[in-house]
Amino acid sequence: MQPFFFTVIDMIYTTENSIVLKDYSNFSAKDILECGQIFRYNKLSDGYEVFSTDKYAVVTEQDNVVTITTDDVKYFYNFFDLDTDYGAVCNRLAARSDILRQAVEYGKGIRILNQDLTEMLFSFIISANNNIKRIQLIVNRLSENLGTKTKYGYAFPTVEQMASASVEDFARMGAGYRAPYLYDTAQKLKNGYDLSKLYTMDTEMARKELLSFKGVGPKVADCVLLFGLKKQDVFPVDTWIKKVYHNYFEQGHKDSEIACYFVSQFGEDAGLCQQYLFYFQRKYGQTN
DNA sequence: TCCCAGGCAAGGC
DNA sequence: GCCTTGCATGGG
């Protein structure tokens, strides 16, 4: 079968305060930032600004040239996963079915960001039974109220800063019934739980550890595994993915079995596959 | 007004 | 173990 997507990285170079990609396949700031993996970014008139921990970058695109402007080139080179070629997996997935071909075509600019594990854990605790706009609102309030002011805005709060807030503080920032979950998690990390040990674990062990946090269930754990730990053999199942499954895939599985079903189907391509389907369904799947 | 959102914890069986 | 219920909040 004819490949749909280029697999060649044509040109990339860095300067002291920028990364420049020329005719770079599988990179779209819009797809990357609006596919639901990150909550701290803003659309600008000519691109996007992105916040990660205490770092900041601006991404612009013009005439097939992407420019990432930042004080920390090394951080954002890794953040945007620029050493990974997404072409091969795009082609594998697109060949699987019509719905996947459409989803990959629509979201081919997506890349899985290398984000901070702690920021992902707190952010996705907030995400439970919530919508993306309001998650962004709450995460921004956390940063503005507890985080350190930087040249460009506010850093995501450190563990110490998160642990300085009370349940009532988190509630006041709009966290709702998730306020005690944020509080418990902050205290647990402050009191010595070392999240970095998860880097050395396989997916199953790391999931088990994540599930020990209050407010972390199967779906939030899978998001942290995918976006915080870059585990690919996971498939976070939320309300959008349930719609995708029931609309387009072989039926016969209970909702609690959907994640396993997709991982068994797509293996190491599952994580990225999930992002294409999520992004596609949210765009075209009725009413929002 | 009701429904929904990147679900989870707790309680009943 | 599986199933049901309640849950803060803001936007459509």
PDB file of C-alpha atoms (C1' of nucleotides) in Angstrom:
ATOM      1  CA  MET A   1       0.000   0.000   0.000  1.00  0.00           C
ATOM      2  CA  GLN A   2       1.114   3.499  -0.806  1.00  0.00           C
ATOM      3  CA  PRO A   3       2.250   5.358   2.311  1.00  0.00           C
ATOM      4  CA  PHE A   4       0.126   8.408   3.126  1.00  0.00           C
ATOM      5  CA  PHE A   5       2.642  10.211   5.270  1.00  0.00           C
ATOM      6  CA  PHE A   6       6.237  11.219   4.842  1.00  0.00           C
ATOM      7  CA  THR A   7       8.746   9.625   7.140  1.00  0.00           C
ATOM      8  CA  VAL A   8      11.627  11.945   6.378  1.00  0.00           C
ATOM      9  CA  ILE A   9      12.715  14.758   8.608  1.00  0.00           C
ATOM     10  CA  ASP A  10      13.857  17.268   6.095  1.00  0.00           C
ATOM     11  CA  MET A  11      15.633  19.858   8.109  1.00  0.00           C
ATOM     12  CA  ILE A  12      16.081  20.997  11.655  1.00  0.00           C
ATOM     13  CA  TYR A  13      18.541  23.379  13.213  1.00  0.00           C
ATOM     14  CA  THR A  14      18.880  25.280  16.442  1.00  0.00           C
ATOM     15  CA  THR A  15      20.217  28.681  17.386  1.00  0.00           C
ATOM     16  CA  GLU A  16      20.871  30.092  20.838  1.00  0.00           C
ATOM     17  CA  ASN A  17      17.203  30.917  21.405  1.00  0.00           C
ATOM     18  CA  SER A  18      15.285  29.068  18.733  1.00  0.00           C
ATOM     19  CA  ILE A  19      14.590  25.776  17.022  1.00  0.00           C
ATOM     20  CA  VAL A  20      13.737  25.894  13.337  1.00  0.00           C
ATOM     21  CA  LEU A  21      12.010  23.067  11.457  1.00  0.00           C
ATOM     22  CA  LYS A  22      11.821  23.227   7.672  1.00  0.00           C
ATOM     23  CA  ASP A  23       9.297  21.076   5.779  1.00  0.00           C
ATOM     24  CA  TYR A  24       9.069  19.053   8.947  1.00  0.00           C
ATOM     25  CA  SER A  25       6.560  16.225   8.742  1.00  0.00           C
ATOM     26  CA  ASN A  26       4.136  15.478  11.568  1.00  0.00           C
ATOM     27  CA  PHE A  27       4.403  18.792  13.376  1.00  0.00           C
ATOM     28  CA  SER A  28       1.455  21.094  13.863  1.00  0.00           C
ATOM     29  CA  ALA A  29       1.356  23.408  16.861  1.00  0.00           C
ATOM     30  CA  LYS A  30      -2.426  23.401  16.703  1.00  0.00           C
ATOM     31  CA  ASP A  31      -2.682  19.595  16.655  1.00  0.00           C
ATOM     32  CA  ILE A  32      -0.035  19.140  19.346  1.00  0.00           C
ATOM     33  CA  LEU A  33      -1.463  21.674  21.776  1.00  0.00           C
ATOM     34  CA  GLU A  34      -5.184  21.283  21.153  1.00  0.00           C
ATOM     35  CA  CYS A  35      -5.327  17.491  21.275  1.00  0.00           C
ATOM     36  CA  GLY A  36      -5.884  17.477  25.034  1.00  0.00           C
ATOM     37  CA  GLN A  37      -2.493  16.463  26.388  1.00  0.00           C
ATOM     38  CA  ILE A  38      -1.534  19.886  27.763  1.00  0.00           C
ATOM     39  CA  PHE A  39      -3.520  22.605  29.513  1.00  0.00           C
ATOM     40  CA  ARG A  40      -1.142  25.569  29.730  1.00  0.00           C
ATOM     41  CA  TYR A  41      -0.959  27.229  26.333  1.00  0.00           C
ATOM     42  CA  ASN A  42      -2.542  30.193  24.598  1.00  0.00           C
ATOM     43  CA  LYS A  43      -3.297  30.951  20.993  1.00  0.00           C
ATOM     44  CA  LEU A  44      -1.581  34.084  19.780  1.00  0.00           C
ATOM     45  CA  SER A  45      -2.309  36.094  16.657  1.00  0.00           C
ATOM     46  CA  ASP A  46       0.561  34.389  14.815  1.00  0.00           C
ATOM     47  CA  GLY A  47       1.045  31.111  16.724  1.00  0.00           C
ATOM     48  CA  TYR A  48       0.937  29.689  20.238  1.00  0.00           C
ATOM     49  CA  GLU A  49       2.666  30.238  23.553  1.00  0.00           C
ATOM     50  CA  VAL A  50       3.365  27.201  25.728  1.00  0.00           C
ATOM     51  CA  PHE A  51       4.131  26.846  29.432  1.00  0.00           C
ATOM     52  CA  SER A  52       5.751  23.786  31.025  1.00  0.00           C
ATOM     53  CA  THR A  53       6.919  23.779  34.658  1.00  0.00           C
ATOM     54  CA  ASP A  54       8.770  27.136  34.795  1.00  0.00           C
ATOM     55  CA  LYS A  55       9.644  27.145  31.077  1.00  0.00           C
ATOM     56  CA  TYR A  56       8.154  29.089  28.200  1.00  0.00           C
ATOM     57  CA  ALA A  57       8.196  28.969  24.411  1.00  0.00           C
ATOM     58  CA  VAL A  58       6.447  30.565  21.445  1.00  0.00           C
ATOM     59  CA  VAL A  59       5.704  28.505  18.345  1.00  0.00           C
ATOM     60  CA  THR A  60       5.020  30.121  14.992  1.00  0.00           C
ATOM     61  CA  GLU A  61       4.506  28.552  11.579  1.00  0.00           C
ATOM     62  CA  GLN A  62       4.957  30.244   8.241  1.00  0.00           C
ATOM     63  CA  ASP A  63       5.478  28.859   4.743  1.00  0.00           C
ATOM     64  CA  ASN A  64       6.216  25.338   6.004  1.00  0.00           C
ATOM     65  CA  VAL A  65       8.758  26.627   8.500  1.00  0.00           C
ATOM     66  CA  VAL A  66       8.143  26.134  12.225  1.00  0.00           C
ATOM     67  CA  THR A  67      10.022  28.358  14.644  1.00  0.00           C
ATOM     68  CA  ILE A  68      10.133  27.600  18.362  1.00  0.00           C
ATOM     69  CA  THR A  69      11.481  30.583  20.266  1.00  0.00           C
ATOM     70  CA  THR A  70      12.639  29.992  23.839  1.00  0.00           C
ATOM     71  CA  ASP A  71      15.288  30.660  26.472  1.00  0.00           C
ATOM     72  CA  ASP A  72      15.722  26.903  26.870  1.00  0.00           C
ATOM     73  CA  VAL A  73      16.295  25.291  23.501  1.00  0.00           C
ATOM     74  CA  LYS A  74      17.425  21.992  24.967  1.00  0.00           C
ATOM     75  CA  TYR A  75      14.312  21.636  27.109  1.00  0.00           C
ATOM     76  CA  PHE A  76      11.879  22.315  24.270  1.00  0.00           C
ATOM     77  CA  TYR A  77      13.773  20.191  21.756  1.00  0.00           C
ATOM     78  CA  ASN A  78      13.056  17.281  24.063  1.00  0.00           C
ATOM     79  CA  PHE A  79       9.606  18.618  25.047  1.00  0.00           C
ATOM     80  CA  PHE A  80       8.415  18.508  21.432  1.00  0.00           C
ATOM     81  CA  ASP A  81       9.932  15.044  20.979  1.00  0.00           C
ATOM     82  CA  LEU A  82      11.852  16.163  17.922  1.00  0.00           C
ATOM     83  CA  ASP A  83      14.074  13.100  17.682  1.00  0.00           C
ATOM     84  CA  THR A  84      11.090  10.809  17.126  1.00  0.00           C
ATOM     85  CA  ASP A  85       9.821   9.992  13.653  1.00  0.00           C
ATOM     86  CA  TYR A  86       6.031   9.740  13.646  1.00  0.00           C
ATOM     87  CA  GLY A  87       5.694   8.752   9.995  1.00  0.00           C
ATOM     88  CA  ALA A  88       5.958   4.984  10.361  1.00  0.00           C
ATOM     89  CA  VAL A  89       3.306   4.692  13.044  1.00  0.00           C
ATOM     90  CA  CYS A  90       1.026   7.051  11.104  1.00  0.00           C
ATOM     91  CA  ASN A  91       1.207   4.715   8.142  1.00  0.00           C
ATOM     92  CA  ARG A  92       0.686   1.582  10.215  1.00  0.00           C
ATOM     93  CA  LEU A  93      -2.403   3.027  11.872  1.00  0.00           C
ATOM     94  CA  ALA A  94      -3.851   4.555   8.705  1.00  0.00           C
ATOM     95  CA  ALA A  95      -3.718   1.153   7.030  1.00  0.00           C
ATOM     96  CA  ARG A  96      -5.841  -0.457   9.757  1.00  0.00           C
ATOM     97  CA  SER A  97      -9.292   0.923   8.974  1.00  0.00           C
ATOM     98  CA  ASP A  98     -11.173   3.761   7.391  1.00  0.00           C
ATOM     99  CA  ILE A  99     -11.867   5.541  10.660  1.00  0.00           C
ATOM    100  CA  LEU A 100      -8.207   5.361  11.623  1.00  0.00           C
ATOM    101  CA  ARG A 101      -7.109   6.635   8.248  1.00  0.00           C
ATOM    102  CA  GLN A 102      -9.407   9.629   8.703  1.00  0.00           C
ATOM    103  CA  ALA A 103      -8.315  10.238  12.300  1.00  0.00           C
ATOM    104  CA  VAL A 104      -4.611  10.074  11.418  1.00  0.00           C
ATOM    105  CA  GLU A 105      -5.114  12.326   8.415  1.00  0.00           C
ATOM    106  CA  TYR A 106      -6.902  14.860  10.591  1.00  0.00           C
ATOM    107  CA  GLY A 107      -4.406  14.732  13.474  1.00  0.00           C
ATOM    108  CA  LYS A 108      -1.153  13.897  11.683  1.00  0.00           C
ATOM    109  CA  GLY A 109       0.549  16.922  13.241  1.00  0.00           C
ATOM    110  CA  ILE A 110       0.168  15.483  16.750  1.00  0.00           C
ATOM    111  CA  ARG A 111       3.274  14.596  18.753  1.00  0.00           C
ATOM    112  CA  ILE A 112       3.273  13.227  22.302  1.00  0.00           C
ATOM    113  CA  LEU A 113       4.997  15.871  24.397  1.00  0.00           C
ATOM    114  CA  ASN A 114       7.657  15.068  26.979  1.00  0.00           C
ATOM    115  CA  GLN A 115       5.959  16.742  29.922  1.00  0.00           C
ATOM    116  CA  ASP A 116       6.772  16.988  33.594  1.00  0.00           C
ATOM    117  CA  LEU A 117       5.495  14.015  35.578  1.00  0.00           C
ATOM    118  CA  THR A 118       4.388  15.984  38.644  1.00  0.00           C
ATOM    119  CA  GLU A 119       2.575  18.578  36.551  1.00  0.00           C
ATOM    120  CA  MET A 120       0.787  15.787  34.688  1.00  0.00           C
ATOM    121  CA  LEU A 121      -0.284  14.054  37.890  1.00  0.00           C
ATOM    122  CA  PHE A 122      -1.905  17.169  39.381  1.00  0.00           C
ATOM    123  CA  SER A 123      -3.358  18.284  36.041  1.00  0.00           C
ATOM    124  CA  PHE A 124      -5.039  14.980  35.292  1.00  0.00           C
ATOM    125  CA  ILE A 125      -6.427  14.658  38.808  1.00  0.00           C
ATOM    126  CA  ILE A 126      -8.247  17.894  37.958  1.00  0.00           C
ATOM    127  CA  SER A 127      -9.368  16.458  34.621  1.00  0.00           C
ATOM    128  CA  ALA A 128     -11.727  13.873  36.130  1.00  0.00           C
ATOM    129  CA  ASN A 129     -15.367  14.406  35.080  1.00  0.00           C
ATOM    130  CA  ASN A 130     -14.400  17.854  33.824  1.00  0.00           C
ATOM    131  CA  ASN A 131     -14.094  19.616  30.497  1.00  0.00           C
ATOM    132  CA  ILE A 132     -10.913  20.877  28.903  1.00  0.00           C
ATOM    133  CA  LYS A 133     -11.793  24.571  29.123  1.00  0.00           C
ATOM    134  CA  ARG A 134     -12.439  24.338  32.838  1.00  0.00           C
ATOM    135  CA  ILE A 135      -9.357  22.168  33.431  1.00  0.00           C
ATOM    136  CA  GLN A 136      -7.309  24.925  31.804  1.00  0.00           C
ATOM    137  CA  LEU A 137      -9.022  27.500  34.005  1.00  0.00           C
ATOM    138  CA  ILE A 138      -8.231  25.613  37.204  1.00  0.00           C
ATOM    139  CA  VAL A 139      -4.648  24.731  36.244  1.00  0.00           C
ATOM    140  CA  ASN A 140      -4.005  28.383  35.431  1.00  0.00           C
ATOM    141  CA  ARG A 141      -5.458  29.436  38.783  1.00  0.00           C
ATOM    142  CA  LEU A 142      -3.154  26.959  40.549  1.00  0.00           C
ATOM    143  CA  SER A 143      -0.160  28.503  38.790  1.00  0.00           C
ATOM    144  CA  GLU A 144      -1.206  32.100  39.411  1.00  0.00           C
ATOM    145  CA  ASN A 145      -2.064  31.532  43.055  1.00  0.00           C
ATOM    146  CA  LEU A 146       0.727  29.161  44.101  1.00  0.00           C
ATOM    147  CA  GLY A 147       3.392  29.201  41.392  1.00  0.00           C
ATOM    148  CA  THR A 148       6.438  31.421  41.054  1.00  0.00           C
ATOM    149  CA  LYS A 149       6.142  34.468  38.822  1.00  0.00           C
ATOM    150  CA  THR A 150       8.463  34.264  35.829  1.00  0.00           C
ATOM    151  CA  LYS A 151       9.440  36.614  33.054  1.00  0.00           C
ATOM    152  CA  TYR A 152       6.567  35.345  30.924  1.00  0.00           C
ATOM    153  CA  GLY A 153       3.852  34.323  33.366  1.00  0.00           C
ATOM    154  CA  TYR A 154       3.636  31.844  36.224  1.00  0.00           C
ATOM    155  CA  ALA A 155       5.401  28.551  36.724  1.00  0.00           C
ATOM    156  CA  PHE A 156       3.427  25.456  37.596  1.00  0.00           C
ATOM    157  CA  PRO A 157       3.628  25.164  41.399  1.00  0.00           C
ATOM    158  CA  THR A 158       6.375  23.027  42.862  1.00  0.00           C
ATOM    159  CA  VAL A 159       5.486  20.206  45.243  1.00  0.00           C
ATOM    160  CA  GLU A 160       6.360  22.478  48.166  1.00  0.00           C
ATOM    161  CA  GLN A 161       4.099  25.197  46.823  1.00  0.00           C
ATOM    162  CA  MET A 162       1.257  22.761  46.181  1.00  0.00           C
ATOM    163  CA  ALA A 163       1.694  21.367  49.690  1.00  0.00           C
ATOM    164  CA  SER A 164       1.395  24.856  51.211  1.00  0.00           C
ATOM    165  CA  ALA A 165      -2.251  25.104  50.101  1.00  0.00           C
ATOM    166  CA  SER A 166      -5.236  23.871  52.090  1.00  0.00           C
ATOM    167  CA  VAL A 167      -8.245  21.928  50.826  1.00  0.00           C
ATOM    168  CA  GLU A 168     -10.201  25.179  51.047  1.00  0.00           C
ATOM    169  CA  ASP A 169      -7.580  26.951  48.926  1.00  0.00           C
ATOM    170  CA  PHE A 170      -7.966  24.365  46.165  1.00  0.00           C
ATOM    171  CA  ALA A 171     -11.748  24.586  46.435  1.00  0.00           C
ATOM    172  CA  ARG A 172     -11.548  28.361  46.108  1.00  0.00           C
ATOM    173  CA  MET A 173      -9.610  27.884  42.866  1.00  0.00           C
ATOM    174  CA  GLY A 174     -12.554  25.926  41.476  1.00  0.00           C
ATOM    175  CA  ALA A 175     -11.307  22.385  41.946  1.00  0.00           C
ATOM    176  CA  GLY A 176     -14.677  21.312  43.376  1.00  0.00           C
ATOM    177  CA  TYR A 177     -14.753  17.867  44.907  1.00  0.00           C
ATOM    178  CA  ARG A 178     -11.233  17.216  43.611  1.00  0.00           C
ATOM    179  CA  ALA A 179      -9.796  19.669  46.154  1.00  0.00           C
ATOM    180  CA  PRO A 180      -9.051  16.982  48.790  1.00  0.00           C
ATOM    181  CA  TYR A 181      -7.433  14.805  46.098  1.00  0.00           C
ATOM    182  CA  LEU A 182      -5.025  17.603  45.193  1.00  0.00           C
ATOM    183  CA  TYR A 183      -4.342  18.197  48.863  1.00  0.00           C
ATOM    184  CA  ASP A 184      -3.656  14.529  49.623  1.00  0.00           C
ATOM    185  CA  THR A 185      -1.406  14.135  46.607  1.00  0.00           C
ATOM    186  CA  ALA A 186       0.587  17.253  47.466  1.00  0.00           C
ATOM    187  CA  GLN A 187       1.072  16.064  51.049  1.00  0.00           C
ATOM    188  CA  LYS A 188       2.077  12.578  49.929  1.00  0.00           C
ATOM    189  CA  LEU A 189       4.729  13.966  47.582  1.00  0.00           C
ATOM    190  CA  LYS A 190       5.960  16.467  50.144  1.00  0.00           C
ATOM    191  CA  ASN A 191       6.247  13.721  52.721  1.00  0.00           C
ATOM    192  CA  GLY A 192       8.720  11.815  50.615  1.00  0.00           C
ATOM    193  CA  TYR A 193       6.919   9.771  47.974  1.00  0.00           C
ATOM    194  CA  ASP A 194       9.416   9.766  45.114  1.00  0.00           C
ATOM    195  CA  LEU A 195       7.548   9.904  41.809  1.00  0.00           C
ATOM    196  CA  SER A 196      10.788   9.497  39.868  1.00  0.00           C
ATOM    197  CA  LYS A 197      10.930   5.821  40.845  1.00  0.00           C
ATOM    198  CA  LEU A 198       8.109   5.289  38.322  1.00  0.00           C
ATOM    199  CA  TYR A 199      10.580   5.923  35.493  1.00  0.00           C
ATOM    200  CA  THR A 200      12.270   2.624  36.242  1.00  0.00           C
ATOM    201  CA  MET A 201       9.054   0.589  36.310  1.00  0.00           C
ATOM    202  CA  ASP A 202       7.151  -1.157  33.556  1.00  0.00           C
ATOM    203  CA  THR A 203       3.664   0.017  32.655  1.00  0.00           C
ATOM    204  CA  GLU A 204       1.812  -2.371  34.946  1.00  0.00           C
ATOM    205  CA  MET A 205       3.869  -1.582  38.045  1.00  0.00           C
ATOM    206  CA  ALA A 206       3.796   2.162  37.445  1.00  0.00           C
ATOM    207  CA  ARG A 207       0.015   2.035  36.975  1.00  0.00           C
ATOM    208  CA  LYS A 208      -0.364   0.252  40.285  1.00  0.00           C
ATOM    209  CA  GLU A 209       1.672   2.967  42.012  1.00  0.00           C
ATOM    210  CA  LEU A 210      -0.356   5.752  40.409  1.00  0.00           C
ATOM    211  CA  LEU A 211      -3.625   4.118  41.475  1.00  0.00           C
ATOM    212  CA  SER A 212      -2.515   4.508  45.098  1.00  0.00           C
ATOM    213  CA  PHE A 213      -3.097   8.272  44.843  1.00  0.00           C
ATOM    214  CA  LYS A 214      -6.525   9.593  45.759  1.00  0.00           C
ATOM    215  CA  GLY A 215      -8.326  10.921  42.717  1.00  0.00           C
ATOM    216  CA  VAL A 216      -6.368   8.650  40.398  1.00  0.00           C
ATOM    217  CA  GLY A 217      -8.413   5.872  38.814  1.00  0.00           C
ATOM    218  CA  PRO A 218      -7.774   3.806  35.683  1.00  0.00           C
ATOM    219  CA  LYS A 219      -8.281   6.650  33.217  1.00  0.00           C
ATOM    220  CA  VAL A 220      -6.234   9.297  35.008  1.00  0.00           C
ATOM    221  CA  ALA A 221      -3.492   6.738  35.629  1.00  0.00           C
ATOM    222  CA  ASP A 222      -3.343   5.929  31.916  1.00  0.00           C
ATOM    223  CA  CYS A 223      -3.077   9.625  31.037  1.00  0.00           C
ATOM    224  CA  VAL A 224      -0.189  10.069  33.470  1.00  0.00           C
ATOM    225  CA  LEU A 225       1.460   6.926  32.075  1.00  0.00           C
ATOM    226  CA  LEU A 226       1.140   8.265  28.536  1.00  0.00           C
ATOM    227  CA  PHE A 227       1.838  11.980  28.997  1.00  0.00           C
ATOM    228  CA  GLY A 228       4.088  11.912  32.059  1.00  0.00           C
ATOM    229  CA  LEU A 229       5.960   8.645  31.581  1.00  0.00           C
ATOM    230  CA  LYS A 230       5.681   8.200  27.800  1.00  0.00           C
ATOM    231  CA  LYS A 231       4.346   4.670  28.096  1.00  0.00           C
ATOM    232  CA  GLN A 232       2.891   3.699  24.715  1.00  0.00           C
ATOM    233  CA  ASP A 233       1.051   0.500  25.652  1.00  0.00           C
ATOM    234  CA  VAL A 234      -1.840   2.366  27.273  1.00  0.00           C
ATOM    235  CA  PHE A 235      -5.183   3.604  26.011  1.00  0.00           C
ATOM    236  CA  PRO A 236      -6.940   6.139  28.258  1.00  0.00           C
ATOM    237  CA  VAL A 237     -10.705   5.658  27.982  1.00  0.00           C
ATOM    238  CA  ASP A 238     -12.908   8.666  28.643  1.00  0.00           C
ATOM    239  CA  THR A 239     -16.364   9.615  27.475  1.00  0.00           C
ATOM    240  CA  TRP A 240     -15.091  10.583  23.991  1.00  0.00           C
ATOM    241  CA  ILE A 241     -13.249   7.327  23.475  1.00  0.00           C
ATOM    242  CA  LYS A 242     -16.347   5.406  24.560  1.00  0.00           C
ATOM    243  CA  LYS A 243     -18.217   7.161  21.768  1.00  0.00           C
ATOM    244  CA  VAL A 244     -15.472   6.231  19.291  1.00  0.00           C
ATOM    245  CA  TYR A 245     -15.526   2.628  20.418  1.00  0.00           C
ATOM    246  CA  HIS A 246     -19.297   2.269  20.209  1.00  0.00           C
ATOM    247  CA  ASN A 247     -19.480   4.074  16.873  1.00  0.00           C
ATOM    248  CA  TYR A 248     -16.641   2.472  14.928  1.00  0.00           C
ATOM    249  CA  PHE A 249     -15.161  -0.636  16.532  1.00  0.00           C
ATOM    250  CA  GLU A 250     -16.018  -4.282  17.034  1.00  0.00           C
ATOM    251  CA  GLN A 251     -18.587  -4.482  19.816  1.00  0.00           C
ATOM    252  CA  GLY A 252     -18.919  -6.994  22.629  1.00  0.00           C
ATOM    253  CA  HIS A 253     -16.717  -5.447  25.302  1.00  0.00           C
ATOM    254  CA  LYS A 254     -17.909  -3.804  28.475  1.00  0.00           C
ATOM    255  CA  ASP A 255     -16.761  -0.218  28.978  1.00  0.00           C
ATOM    256  CA  SER A 256     -14.253  -1.405  31.582  1.00  0.00           C
ATOM    257  CA  GLU A 257     -12.655  -3.658  28.937  1.00  0.00           C
ATOM    258  CA  ILE A 258     -12.250  -1.056  26.179  1.00  0.00           C
ATOM    259  CA  ALA A 259      -8.738  -0.020  27.216  1.00  0.00           C
ATOM    260  CA  CYS A 260      -7.477  -3.626  27.171  1.00  0.00           C
ATOM    261  CA  TYR A 261      -9.179  -4.222  23.854  1.00  0.00           C
ATOM    262  CA  PHE A 262      -7.404  -1.300  22.177  1.00  0.00           C
ATOM    263  CA  VAL A 263      -4.012  -2.129  23.707  1.00  0.00           C
ATOM    264  CA  SER A 264      -4.338  -5.716  22.463  1.00  0.00           C
ATOM    265  CA  GLN A 265      -5.187  -4.378  19.008  1.00  0.00           C
ATOM    266  CA  PHE A 266      -2.507  -1.713  18.708  1.00  0.00           C
ATOM    267  CA  GLY A 267       0.271  -2.671  21.124  1.00  0.00           C
ATOM    268  CA  GLU A 268       3.013  -0.044  21.225  1.00  0.00           C
ATOM    269  CA  ASP A 269       1.018   2.161  18.837  1.00  0.00           C
ATOM    270  CA  ALA A 270      -1.898   2.344  21.283  1.00  0.00           C
ATOM    271  CA  GLY A 271      -1.015   5.576  23.049  1.00  0.00           C
ATOM    272  CA  LEU A 272      -0.630   7.633  19.901  1.00  0.00           C
ATOM    273  CA  CYS A 273      -3.605   5.904  18.301  1.00  0.00           C
ATOM    274  CA  GLN A 274      -5.725   6.990  21.237  1.00  0.00           C
ATOM    275  CA  GLN A 275      -4.707  10.616  20.712  1.00  0.00           C
ATOM    276  CA  TYR A 276      -5.684  10.589  17.041  1.00  0.00           C
ATOM    277  CA  LEU A 277      -9.077   9.083  17.837  1.00  0.00           C
ATOM    278  CA  PHE A 278      -9.713  11.406  20.783  1.00  0.00           C
ATOM    279  CA  TYR A 279      -8.802  14.498  18.776  1.00  0.00           C
ATOM    280  CA  PHE A 280     -10.871  13.387  15.803  1.00  0.00           C
ATOM    281  CA  GLN A 281     -13.950  12.475  17.829  1.00  0.00           C
ATOM    282  CA  ARG A 282     -13.855  15.721  19.782  1.00  0.00           C
ATOM    283  CA  LYS A 283     -13.703  17.695  16.557  1.00  0.00           C
ATOM    284  CA  TYR A 284     -16.318  15.881  14.500  1.00  0.00           C
ATOM    285  CA  GLY A 285     -18.237  13.813  17.036  1.00  0.00           C
ATOM    286  CA  GLN A 286     -21.364  15.972  17.385  1.00  0.00           C
ATOM    287  CA  THR A 287     -22.459  18.713  19.742  1.00  0.00           C
ATOM    288  CA  ASN A 288     -19.245  20.169  21.085  1.00  0.00           C
TER     289      ASN A 288
ATOM    290  C1'  DT B   1     -33.611  24.193  32.903  1.00  0.00           C
ATOM    291  C1'  DC B   2     -31.145  20.196  32.146  1.00  0.00           C
ATOM    292  C1'  DC B   3     -27.082  17.993  30.298  1.00  0.00           C
ATOM    293  C1'  DC B   4     -22.359  17.272  29.871  1.00  0.00           C
ATOM    294  C1'  DA B   5     -17.330  17.198  30.643  1.00  0.00           C
ATOM    295  C1'  DG B   6     -10.160  13.498  29.289  1.00  0.00           C
ATOM    296  C1'  DG B   7     -14.017   9.750  36.352  1.00  0.00           C
ATOM    297  C1'  DC B   8     -13.472   8.664  40.981  1.00  0.00           C
ATOM    298  C1'  DA B   9     -14.526   7.066  45.799  1.00  0.00           C
ATOM    299  C1'  DA B  10     -17.550   4.887  48.693  1.00  0.00           C
ATOM    300  C1'  DG B  11     -21.061   1.824  49.852  1.00  0.00           C
ATOM    301  C1'  DG B  12     -24.134  -2.191  48.843  1.00  0.00           C
ATOM    302  C1'  DC B  13     -24.447  -6.630  47.218  1.00  0.00           C
TER     303       DC B  13
ATOM    304  C1'  DG C   1     -15.278  -8.920  42.582  1.00  0.00           C
ATOM    305  C1'  DC C   2     -19.172  -5.869  39.951  1.00  0.00           C
ATOM    306  C1'  DC C   3     -22.803  -2.173  39.981  1.00  0.00           C
ATOM    307  C1'  DT C   4     -24.840   2.146  41.546  1.00  0.00           C
ATOM    308  C1'  DT C   5     -24.719   6.644  43.331  1.00  0.00           C
ATOM    309  C1'  DG C   6     -23.172  11.329  44.590  1.00  0.00           C
ATOM    310  C1'  DC C   7     -20.267  14.719  43.385  1.00  0.00           C
ATOM    311  C1'  DA C   8     -18.401  20.829  42.375  1.00  0.00           C
ATOM    312  C1'  DT C   9     -18.353  23.737  38.691  1.00  0.00           C
ATOM    313  C1'  DG C  10     -19.007  26.255  34.391  1.00  0.00           C
ATOM    314  C1'  DG C  11     -20.488  26.224  29.561  1.00  0.00           C
ATOM    315  C1'  DG C  12     -23.839  25.023  25.958  1.00  0.00           C
TER     316       DG C  12
END
